[in-house]
């Protein structure tokens, strides 16, 4: 095989993995100059196998997962995680919820914390799984999730073994009943920095951490879709201890970098930073963390985010310095679960018996989860030259995209992996493309270049 063919094969492997459910779905994040994405098979899973519910602690998925939390704790609020609320049906991971048995537990493990929150009638059995292997930055973790249409949290998250560093990939309270209409409209994009003793918790609480989409008013109903389940693709690019990117359905929507936020809402990027008074974070009258607006723009600019960071004096990662000023540096388990959280129960946002017994409402499904690490890409001299030059311009583009002279043959891909155009011309008319993110695959250079169509 020729050298360029080898490079092209390596590149296409970073866009899609044969025979996996994410086949043809490109990794939306940038691996970095001279890097390519490499699938981490030991922590990636398409759930195309069977694992039946069992009332005992069990590993499954070729030893990638076990059917419980990563330590003996059995859940927050009124949650009781149970082994037999986890299954894989040949297509999806299935996590279900049910009413906790007040008169005596038959589902294992039996809790050591009965009568949680003094509300036994609100107890919820639920499924939870944990990866047997850990992940560490730099890493991209993405999952295709159908949240439960119920007033419970459907979660995919990363957590250090000592429970002090947490990155939430998705946290979504799907159902709009019991006063949950506001939260059902949003996906929470967040992280936590903890001190365990005495327990202290920081998470970003700015309004922009609650992400919404114009065509979705209730995420649970959207995903249930009258039984024809729909899924949302959501991922985190954990670039460094102080740099996180969040992607939804292949689109970059939020970035945290050291001391500043960048969030895309209704087509506009807003760059903000937090403030403190007397060592305490400031909050507005609605209970959201204060975020000072630094700039806005039509497209994402790391340079603008960096400028906002330089104007700020307060960390968005760990303002309380709980991690000793080091940011997020610890290996983390992947955890997927359904749960009934304290603050929701305190506000009486808790499901009824009928909702918990309804399989149309009480299940979270996960089609797949994939994990990638950036690795060095072996480039020829010509490849390196092109990497250090402007390959496609202008970027963003409105009408005509120009290509570098070294790109002699190309394909234009959508974010879903569809080939939209092919050719050899150095100028591509893109006026017919909807606004969004696309890739030019330079076949002769065996490289891909991302551009934004305005």
CSV table of C-alpha atoms in Angstrom, one decimal:
chain,number,residue,atom,x,y,z
A,1,UNK,CA,0.0,0.0,0.0
A,2,UNK,CA,1.3,3.4,-0.9
A,3,UNK,CA,2.3,5.8,1.9
A,4,UNK,CA,-0.6,8.3,1.1
A,5,UNK,CA,-3.1,5.4,1.1
A,6,UNK,CA,-1.9,4.4,4.6
A,7,UNK,CA,-2.3,8.0,5.8
A,8,UNK,CA,-5.8,8.1,4.3
A,9,UNK,CA,-6.8,4.9,5.9
A,10,UNK,CA,-5.5,6.2,9.3
A,11,UNK,CA,-7.5,9.5,8.8
A,12,UNK,CA,-10.7,7.7,7.8
A,13,UNK,CA,-10.3,5.5,10.9
A,14,UNK,CA,-10.5,8.7,12.9
A,15,UNK,CA,-13.8,9.6,11.2
A,16,UNK,CA,-15.6,6.3,11.5
A,17,UNK,CA,-15.0,2.8,12.8
A,18,UNK,CA,-16.2,-0.1,10.6
A,19,UNK,CA,-19.1,-2.1,12.0
A,20,UNK,CA,-19.7,0.2,14.9
A,21,UNK,CA,-22.9,2.1,15.5
A,22,UNK,CA,-21.0,5.4,15.1
A,23,UNK,CA,-19.8,4.4,11.6
A,24,UNK,CA,-19.8,7.4,9.4
A,25,UNK,CA,-20.0,9.9,12.3
A,26,UNK,CA,-16.9,12.0,12.4
A,27,UNK,CA,-15.3,13.1,15.7
A,28,UNK,CA,-16.3,16.7,15.9
A,29,UNK,CA,-13.4,17.9,18.0
A,30,UNK,CA,-10.0,18.8,16.7
A,31,UNK,CA,-7.2,16.3,17.7
A,32,UNK,CA,-4.6,19.1,17.4
A,33,UNK,CA,-1.8,19.9,14.9
A,34,UNK,CA,0.1,16.7,13.9
A,35,UNK,CA,-2.4,14.5,15.8
A,36,UNK,CA,-5.2,12.1,14.8
A,37,UNK,CA,-7.9,10.5,16.9
A,38,UNK,CA,-7.4,6.9,18.0
A,39,UNK,CA,-10.4,4.9,19.3
A,40,UNK,CA,-10.0,3.5,22.8
A,41,UNK,CA,-11.7,0.1,22.3
A,42,UNK,CA,-11.5,-0.9,26.0
A,43,UNK,CA,-13.8,2.0,27.0
A,44,UNK,CA,-15.9,2.3,23.8
A,45,UNK,CA,-19.1,0.2,23.4
A,46,UNK,CA,-21.9,0.0,20.8
A,47,UNK,CA,-24.1,-2.2,23.1
A,48,UNK,CA,-24.8,-4.6,20.2
A,49,UNK,CA,-25.1,-7.7,22.4
A,50,UNK,CA,-27.4,-9.1,25.1
A,51,UNK,CA,-27.0,-8.7,28.9
A,52,UNK,CA,-30.1,-9.7,30.9
A,53,UNK,CA,-31.1,-8.2,34.2
A,54,UNK,CA,-29.5,-10.0,37.1
A,55,UNK,CA,-30.0,-9.6,40.8
A,56,UNK,CA,-26.3,-9.9,41.5
A,57,UNK,CA,-23.1,-7.8,40.9
A,58,UNK,CA,-21.9,-8.6,37.4
A,59,UNK,CA,-19.4,-7.5,34.8
A,60,UNK,CA,-20.6,-7.4,31.2
A,61,UNK,CA,-19.7,-6.1,27.7
A,62,UNK,CA,-16.5,-8.1,27.4
A,63,UNK,CA,-15.6,-6.9,30.9
A,64,UNK,CA,-15.9,-3.2,30.1
A,65,UNK,CA,-18.7,-2.5,32.7
A,66,UNK,CA,-20.2,-3.6,35.9
A,67,UNK,CA,-23.8,-3.0,36.9
A,68,UNK,CA,-23.4,-0.7,39.9
A,69,UNK,CA,-21.7,2.5,41.1
A,70,UNK,CA,-17.9,2.8,41.5
A,71,UNK,CA,-18.1,2.3,45.2
A,72,UNK,CA,-20.6,1.0,47.8
A,73,UNK,CA,-22.8,4.2,47.8
A,74,UNK,CA,-26.2,3.4,46.3
A,75,UNK,CA,-27.3,6.8,45.1
A,76,UNK,CA,-28.2,10.5,45.9
A,77,UNK,CA,-31.5,11.8,47.2
A,78,UNK,CA,-34.1,9.1,47.2
A,79,UNK,CA,-32.2,6.9,44.7
A,80,UNK,CA,-31.4,3.2,45.4
A,81,UNK,CA,-29.2,1.8,42.6
A,82,UNK,CA,-30.0,-1.9,41.9
A,83,UNK,CA,-28.1,-4.5,40.0
A,84,UNK,CA,-31.3,-5.7,38.2
A,85,UNK,CA,-32.2,-2.4,36.7
A,86,UNK,CA,-29.5,-2.7,34.1
A,87,UNK,CA,-29.7,-4.6,30.8
A,88,UNK,CA,-28.5,-4.6,27.2
A,89,UNK,CA,-31.1,-5.5,24.6
A,90,UNK,CA,-28.9,-6.1,21.5
A,91,UNK,CA,-29.1,-2.5,20.4
A,92,UNK,CA,-29.0,-0.3,23.5
A,93,UNK,CA,-27.9,-0.1,27.1
A,94,UNK,CA,-31.2,0.1,29.1
A,95,UNK,CA,-31.4,1.6,32.5
A,96,UNK,CA,-34.8,1.5,34.2
A,97,UNK,CA,-36.4,3.0,37.3
A,98,UNK,CA,-39.1,1.6,39.6
A,99,UNK,CA,-40.6,2.4,43.0
A,100,UNK,CA,-38.4,1.4,45.9
A,101,UNK,CA,-39.9,-1.3,48.1
A,102,UNK,CA,-40.7,0.2,51.4
A,103,UNK,CA,-41.8,-3.0,53.1
A,104,UNK,CA,-38.7,-4.9,52.3
A,105,UNK,CA,-36.2,-5.0,49.5
A,106,UNK,CA,-36.0,-7.9,47.0
A,107,UNK,CA,-33.7,-6.1,44.5
A,108,UNK,CA,-30.0,-6.2,45.5
A,109,UNK,CA,-27.9,-4.7,46.9
A,110,UNK,CA,-30.0,-4.0,50.0
A,111,UNK,CA,-29.4,-0.5,51.1
A,112,UNK,CA,-27.5,0.6,54.2
A,113,UNK,CA,-29.4,3.9,54.0
A,114,UNK,CA,-33.1,3.1,54.3
A,115,UNK,CA,-35.7,5.9,54.4
A,116,UNK,CA,-33.5,8.3,52.5
A,117,UNK,CA,-34.4,12.0,53.1
A,118,UNK,CA,-37.2,10.8,55.4
A,119,UNK,CA,-39.3,10.1,52.4
A,120,UNK,CA,-39.7,6.4,51.9
A,121,UNK,CA,-42.7,6.8,49.6
A,122,UNK,CA,-40.5,8.7,47.2
A,123,UNK,CA,-37.8,6.1,47.0
A,124,UNK,CA,-36.7,5.2,43.5
A,125,UNK,CA,-34.8,2.0,42.3
A,126,UNK,CA,-32.6,2.8,39.3
A,127,UNK,CA,-29.9,1.4,37.1
A,128,UNK,CA,-26.2,2.5,37.2
A,129,UNK,CA,-23.1,1.2,35.5
A,130,UNK,CA,-19.4,2.0,35.8
A,131,UNK,CA,-16.5,1.3,33.4
A,132,UNK,CA,-13.8,-1.1,34.5
A,133,UNK,CA,-11.2,1.1,32.8
A,134,UNK,CA,-10.5,4.8,33.4
A,135,UNK,CA,-10.0,7.8,31.1
A,136,UNK,CA,-7.6,10.7,31.5
A,137,UNK,CA,-7.1,13.9,29.5
A,138,UNK,CA,-6.4,14.6,26.7
A,139,UNK,CA,-9.5,12.6,25.7
A,140,UNK,CA,-12.8,12.9,23.8
A,141,UNK,CA,-15.8,11.0,25.2
A,142,UNK,CA,-19.1,11.0,23.3
A,143,UNK,CA,-22.3,9.1,23.8
A,144,UNK,CA,-25.7,8.7,21.9
A,145,UNK,CA,-28.4,9.0,24.6
A,146,UNK,CA,-32.2,8.8,24.8
A,147,UNK,CA,-33.2,10.3,28.1
A,148,UNK,CA,-36.0,8.9,30.2
A,149,UNK,CA,-39.3,10.8,29.9
A,150,UNK,CA,-39.7,11.2,33.6
A,151,UNK,CA,-38.7,13.6,36.5
A,152,UNK,CA,-35.4,11.9,37.1
A,153,UNK,CA,-31.9,12.7,35.9
A,154,UNK,CA,-30.5,10.7,33.0
A,155,UNK,CA,-26.7,11.0,33.3
A,156,UNK,CA,-23.4,10.2,31.6
A,157,UNK,CA,-20.5,11.4,33.6
A,158,UNK,CA,-16.8,11.0,34.6
A,159,UNK,CA,-15.7,10.8,38.2
A,160,UNK,CA,-12.4,10.3,39.9
A,161,UNK,CA,-12.1,7.3,42.2
A,162,UNK,CA,-11.8,9.6,45.3
A,163,UNK,CA,-15.0,11.5,44.3
A,164,UNK,CA,-13.3,14.9,44.1
A,165,UNK,CA,-13.3,15.6,40.4
A,166,UNK,CA,-16.4,15.2,38.1
A,167,UNK,CA,-17.2,16.1,34.5
A,168,UNK,CA,-20.8,15.7,33.5
A,169,UNK,CA,-21.2,14.8,29.8
A,170,UNK,CA,-25.0,14.9,30.0
A,171,UNK,CA,-27.3,15.6,32.9
A,172,UNK,CA,-31.0,15.9,31.8
A,173,UNK,CA,-34.2,15.9,33.8
A,174,UNK,CA,-36.5,14.6,31.0
A,175,UNK,CA,-40.1,14.8,32.2
A,176,UNK,CA,-42.0,18.1,32.5
A,177,UNK,CA,-44.5,17.0,35.2
A,178,UNK,CA,-44.3,17.8,39.0
A,179,UNK,CA,-43.2,21.3,38.3
A,180,UNK,CA,-40.2,20.3,36.2
A,181,UNK,CA,-41.1,22.1,33.0
A,182,UNK,CA,-38.1,24.5,33.2
A,183,UNK,CA,-35.5,21.8,33.7
A,184,UNK,CA,-37.0,19.5,31.2
A,185,UNK,CA,-36.2,22.1,28.5
A,186,UNK,CA,-32.5,22.0,29.1
A,187,UNK,CA,-29.4,19.8,29.1
A,188,UNK,CA,-27.1,20.7,31.9
A,189,UNK,CA,-23.4,21.0,30.8
A,190,UNK,CA,-21.4,21.1,34.0
A,191,UNK,CA,-18.7,19.7,36.2
A,192,UNK,CA,-18.0,19.5,40.0
A,193,UNK,CA,-15.0,20.2,42.1
A,194,UNK,CA,-15.4,18.6,45.6
A,195,UNK,CA,-13.9,18.6,49.0
A,196,UNK,CA,-15.3,15.4,50.7
A,197,UNK,CA,-14.7,16.4,54.4
A,198,UNK,CA,-16.3,18.7,55.2
A,199,UNK,CA,-18.4,18.2,52.1
A,200,UNK,CA,-18.1,21.2,49.8
A,201,UNK,CA,-19.2,21.4,46.1
A,202,UNK,CA,-18.5,23.8,43.3
A,203,UNK,CA,-20.1,23.6,39.9
A,204,UNK,CA,-20.7,26.4,37.3
A,205,UNK,CA,-24.2,27.8,37.9
A,206,UNK,CA,-24.3,30.4,35.2
A,207,UNK,CA,-27.5,30.4,33.1
A,208,UNK,CA,-25.5,29.4,30.0
A,209,UNK,CA,-24.7,26.1,31.7
A,210,UNK,CA,-28.3,25.1,30.9
A,211,UNK,CA,-28.3,24.4,27.2
A,212,UNK,CA,-31.5,24.3,25.1
A,213,UNK,CA,-32.5,23.8,21.5
A,214,UNK,CA,-35.2,25.7,19.7
A,215,UNK,CA,-37.0,22.6,18.5
A,216,UNK,CA,-37.1,20.9,21.9
A,217,UNK,CA,-39.3,22.0,24.8
A,218,UNK,CA,-39.3,18.7,26.7
A,219,UNK,CA,-36.2,16.5,26.3
A,220,UNK,CA,-38.0,13.4,27.6
A,221,UNK,CA,-40.9,13.7,25.1
A,222,UNK,CA,-38.4,14.5,22.3
A,223,UNK,CA,-36.5,11.3,23.0
A,224,UNK,CA,-39.5,9.2,23.6
A,225,UNK,CA,-41.1,10.3,20.3
A,226,UNK,CA,-44.2,8.1,20.7
A,227,UNK,CA,-42.1,5.0,21.0
A,228,UNK,CA,-39.7,5.6,18.1
A,229,UNK,CA,-36.9,6.6,20.4
A,230,UNK,CA,-34.7,9.6,19.4
A,231,UNK,CA,-31.1,10.1,20.6
A,232,UNK,CA,-29.0,13.1,21.3
A,233,UNK,CA,-25.2,12.9,20.6
A,234,UNK,CA,-23.3,14.6,23.4
A,235,UNK,CA,-19.6,14.7,24.0
A,236,UNK,CA,-16.8,16.3,26.1
A,237,UNK,CA,-13.3,17.1,24.8
A,238,UNK,CA,-11.2,17.1,28.0
A,239,UNK,CA,-8.2,18.9,26.5
A,240,UNK,CA,-6.3,19.8,29.7
A,241,UNK,CA,-6.8,20.3,33.4
A,242,UNK,CA,-8.4,23.7,32.7
A,243,UNK,CA,-9.9,23.3,29.3
A,244,UNK,CA,-13.2,21.5,28.5
A,245,UNK,CA,-15.2,21.6,25.2
A,246,UNK,CA,-18.9,20.4,25.0
A,247,UNK,CA,-20.4,19.1,21.7
A,248,UNK,CA,-24.1,18.3,21.1
A,249,UNK,CA,-25.0,16.5,17.9
A,250,UNK,CA,-21.6,17.2,16.5
A,251,UNK,CA,-21.7,21.0,17.2
A,252,UNK,CA,-19.5,22.8,19.6
A,253,UNK,CA,-21.8,24.6,22.0
A,254,UNK,CA,-19.8,25.5,25.1
A,255,UNK,CA,-16.1,25.9,26.2
A,256,UNK,CA,-14.6,26.3,29.6
A,257,UNK,CA,-11.0,27.6,29.7
A,258,UNK,CA,-9.3,28.5,32.9
A,259,UNK,CA,-11.1,31.7,33.9
A,260,UNK,CA,-13.7,32.2,31.2
A,261,UNK,CA,-16.8,30.6,29.5
A,262,UNK,CA,-17.8,30.6,25.8
A,263,UNK,CA,-21.4,29.5,25.0
A,264,UNK,CA,-23.3,29.3,21.7
A,265,UNK,CA,-27.0,30.1,22.0
A,266,UNK,CA,-29.3,30.9,19.2
A,267,UNK,CA,-26.4,31.1,16.7
A,268,UNK,CA,-24.4,33.6,18.8
A,269,UNK,CA,-21.2,32.9,20.8
A,270,UNK,CA,-21.0,34.8,24.1
A,271,UNK,CA,-17.8,35.1,26.1
A,272,UNK,CA,-18.2,35.6,29.8
A,273,UNK,CA,-16.3,35.3,33.1
A,274,UNK,CA,-17.4,35.0,36.8
A,275,UNK,CA,-16.9,37.4,39.6
A,276,UNK,CA,-16.3,37.1,43.4
A,277,UNK,CA,-17.0,39.3,46.4
A,278,UNK,CA,-15.1,38.7,49.6
A,279,UNK,CA,-14.1,35.3,48.4
A,280,UNK,CA,-17.6,34.1,47.4
A,281,UNK,CA,-19.0,33.7,43.9
A,282,UNK,CA,-21.5,36.4,42.9
A,283,UNK,CA,-25.1,35.4,42.0
A,284,UNK,CA,-27.9,37.3,40.3
A,285,UNK,CA,-31.4,37.8,41.7
A,286,UNK,CA,-32.6,34.6,39.9
A,287,UNK,CA,-30.1,32.4,41.6
A,288,UNK,CA,-27.7,32.0,38.7
A,289,UNK,CA,-24.0,32.6,38.9
A,290,UNK,CA,-23.0,36.1,37.7
A,291,UNK,CA,-21.3,36.0,34.3
A,292,UNK,CA,-19.8,39.3,33.0
A,293,UNK,CA,-20.2,39.5,29.2
A,294,UNK,CA,-16.8,40.2,27.6
A,295,UNK,CA,-17.6,39.8,23.9
A,296,UNK,CA,-20.0,38.2,21.3
A,297,UNK,CA,-19.4,36.7,17.9
A,298,UNK,CA,-21.0,34.7,15.1
A,299,UNK,CA,-18.3,31.9,15.3
A,300,UNK,CA,-16.2,30.4,18.0
A,301,UNK,CA,-12.8,32.1,18.6
A,302,UNK,CA,-10.3,30.6,21.0
A,303,UNK,CA,-8.4,33.9,20.8
A,304,UNK,CA,-11.5,35.8,22.1
A,305,UNK,CA,-12.0,33.2,24.9
A,306,UNK,CA,-8.3,33.6,25.8
A,307,UNK,CA,-8.8,37.4,26.0
A,308,UNK,CA,-11.8,36.9,28.3
A,309,UNK,CA,-9.6,34.6,30.4
A,310,UNK,CA,-7.0,37.3,30.6
A,311,UNK,CA,-9.6,39.9,31.8
A,312,UNK,CA,-10.9,37.5,34.5
A,313,UNK,CA,-9.5,36.9,38.0
A,314,UNK,CA,-11.8,34.0,38.9
A,315,UNK,CA,-11.4,30.3,37.8
A,316,UNK,CA,-14.4,28.7,36.1
A,317,UNK,CA,-12.9,25.2,36.7
A,318,UNK,CA,-12.1,25.4,40.5
A,319,UNK,CA,-12.7,28.9,42.0
A,320,UNK,CA,-12.5,27.6,45.5
A,321,UNK,CA,-9.0,26.1,44.8
A,322,UNK,CA,-10.3,22.7,46.1
A,323,UNK,CA,-7.9,20.9,43.7
A,324,UNK,CA,-4.8,22.9,44.9
A,325,UNK,CA,-4.7,25.1,41.8
A,326,UNK,CA,-4.0,22.1,39.6
A,327,UNK,CA,-7.3,21.8,37.8
A,328,UNK,CA,-8.7,18.4,36.8
A,329,UNK,CA,-5.8,16.0,36.7
A,330,UNK,CA,-7.1,12.7,37.9
A,331,UNK,CA,-8.1,9.5,36.0
A,332,UNK,CA,-11.8,9.1,35.9
A,333,UNK,CA,-14.4,6.3,35.7
A,334,UNK,CA,-17.2,6.5,33.2
A,335,UNK,CA,-20.6,6.3,34.9
A,336,UNK,CA,-24.0,6.0,33.3
A,337,UNK,CA,-27.1,6.1,35.5
A,338,UNK,CA,-30.6,7.3,36.3
A,339,UNK,CA,-31.1,9.0,39.7
A,340,UNK,CA,-33.4,11.0,41.9
A,341,UNK,CA,-31.5,14.0,43.2
A,342,UNK,CA,-31.8,15.7,46.6
A,343,UNK,CA,-32.6,19.2,45.4
A,344,UNK,CA,-35.4,17.9,43.1
A,345,UNK,CA,-37.0,15.8,45.8
A,346,UNK,CA,-36.8,18.8,48.2
A,347,UNK,CA,-38.8,20.8,45.6
A,348,UNK,CA,-41.3,17.8,45.2
A,349,UNK,CA,-40.0,17.1,41.7
A,350,UNK,CA,-40.3,13.4,42.1
A,351,UNK,CA,-42.1,10.8,39.9
A,352,UNK,CA,-45.4,9.1,40.7
A,353,UNK,CA,-45.9,5.3,41.1
A,354,UNK,CA,-47.7,5.2,37.7
A,355,UNK,CA,-44.8,7.0,35.9
A,356,UNK,CA,-42.3,4.7,37.5
A,357,UNK,CA,-44.2,1.6,36.4
A,358,UNK,CA,-44.7,2.8,32.8
A,359,UNK,CA,-41.9,1.4,30.5
A,360,UNK,CA,-42.7,4.2,28.1
A,361,UNK,CA,-41.5,6.7,30.8
A,362,UNK,CA,-39.0,4.9,33.1
A,363,UNK,CA,-36.1,3.9,30.8
A,364,UNK,CA,-33.0,5.7,29.7
A,365,UNK,CA,-31.3,4.2,26.7
A,366,UNK,CA,-27.7,4.6,25.4
A,367,UNK,CA,-27.0,3.5,21.8
A,368,UNK,CA,-23.3,3.8,22.1
A,369,UNK,CA,-20.4,5.5,23.8
A,370,UNK,CA,-17.0,6.1,22.2
A,371,UNK,CA,-13.7,7.3,23.6
A,372,UNK,CA,-10.7,8.7,21.6
A,373,UNK,CA,-7.2,9.8,22.5
A,374,UNK,CA,-5.1,12.1,20.2
A,375,UNK,CA,-2.0,10.4,19.0
A,376,UNK,CA,0.9,11.5,16.8
A,377,UNK,CA,0.2,11.3,13.1
A,378,UNK,CA,3.2,10.3,10.9
A,379,UNK,CA,3.4,13.0,8.2
A,380,UNK,CA,5.6,13.4,5.2
A,381,UNK,CA,7.4,16.7,4.6
A,382,UNK,CA,4.6,17.9,2.3
A,383,UNK,CA,2.0,17.0,4.9
A,384,UNK,CA,3.8,19.0,7.6
A,385,UNK,CA,4.1,22.0,5.3
A,386,UNK,CA,0.4,22.0,4.6
A,387,UNK,CA,-0.3,21.5,8.3
A,388,UNK,CA,1.5,24.8,9.1
A,389,UNK,CA,-0.1,26.7,6.3
A,390,UNK,CA,-3.7,27.9,5.7
A,391,UNK,CA,-5.3,25.0,3.9
A,392,UNK,CA,-8.9,26.4,3.5
A,393,UNK,CA,-10.0,30.0,3.5
A,394,UNK,CA,-11.8,32.2,4.3
A,395,UNK,CA,-12.9,30.4,7.5
A,396,UNK,CA,-15.8,31.0,8.3
A,397,UNK,CA,-17.0,31.2,4.7
A,398,UNK,CA,-20.2,32.5,3.2
A,399,UNK,CA,-20.0,31.7,-0.5
A,400,UNK,CA,-16.6,30.5,-2.0
A,401,UNK,CA,-14.1,28.4,-0.1
A,402,UNK,CA,-10.6,28.5,-1.4
A,403,UNK,CA,-8.2,25.6,-1.1
A,404,UNK,CA,-4.4,25.5,-0.8
A,405,UNK,CA,-2.6,24.6,-4.1
A,406,UNK,CA,-1.3,21.4,-2.6
A,407,UNK,CA,-4.8,20.1,-2.3
A,408,UNK,CA,-5.3,18.5,-5.7
A,409,UNK,CA,-8.2,16.1,-4.9
A,410,UNK,CA,-10.8,16.6,-2.3
A,411,UNK,CA,-14.1,15.4,-0.8
A,412,UNK,CA,-16.5,17.6,1.3
A,413,UNK,CA,-18.1,15.9,4.3
A,414,UNK,CA,-21.0,16.8,6.5
A,415,UNK,CA,-20.8,16.4,10.3
A,416,UNK,CA,-22.7,13.1,9.9
A,417,UNK,CA,-20.1,11.7,7.5
A,418,UNK,CA,-22.1,12.2,4.3
A,419,UNK,CA,-20.0,13.1,1.2
A,420,UNK,CA,-21.7,16.3,-0.2
A,421,UNK,CA,-19.2,17.3,-2.9
A,422,UNK,CA,-16.1,15.9,-4.6
A,423,UNK,CA,-13.7,17.6,-7.0
A,424,UNK,CA,-10.3,18.9,-7.9
A,425,UNK,CA,-11.0,22.7,-8.3
A,426,UNK,CA,-9.3,25.1,-5.9
A,427,UNK,CA,-12.5,27.1,-5.4
A,428,UNK,CA,-15.7,25.5,-4.0
A,429,UNK,CA,-19.1,27.2,-4.2
A,430,UNK,CA,-20.7,26.5,-0.8
A,431,UNK,CA,-23.7,28.9,-1.0
A,432,UNK,CA,-26.0,25.9,-1.2
A,433,UNK,CA,-24.8,24.5,2.1
A,434,UNK,CA,-26.8,25.2,5.3
A,435,UNK,CA,-24.9,27.0,8.0
A,436,UNK,CA,-22.8,24.6,10.1
A,437,UNK,CA,-19.5,22.7,10.4
A,438,UNK,CA,-18.0,20.7,7.5
A,439,UNK,CA,-14.8,18.9,6.6
A,440,UNK,CA,-12.6,19.0,3.5
A,441,UNK,CA,-10.7,15.7,3.1
A,442,UNK,CA,-7.6,16.4,1.1
A,443,UNK,CA,-7.2,13.0,-0.4
A,444,UNK,CA,-3.7,13.5,-1.8
A,445,UNK,CA,-2.5,14.9,1.6
A,446,UNK,CA,-4.5,12.4,3.6
A,447,UNK,CA,-5.7,15.1,5.9
A,448,UNK,CA,-9.0,16.7,6.9
A,449,UNK,CA,-9.7,20.4,7.5
A,450,UNK,CA,-12.7,21.7,9.3
A,451,UNK,CA,-14.5,24.9,8.1
A,452,UNK,CA,-17.6,26.8,9.2
A,453,UNK,CA,-20.3,27.8,6.7
A,454,UNK,CA,-22.0,31.0,7.8
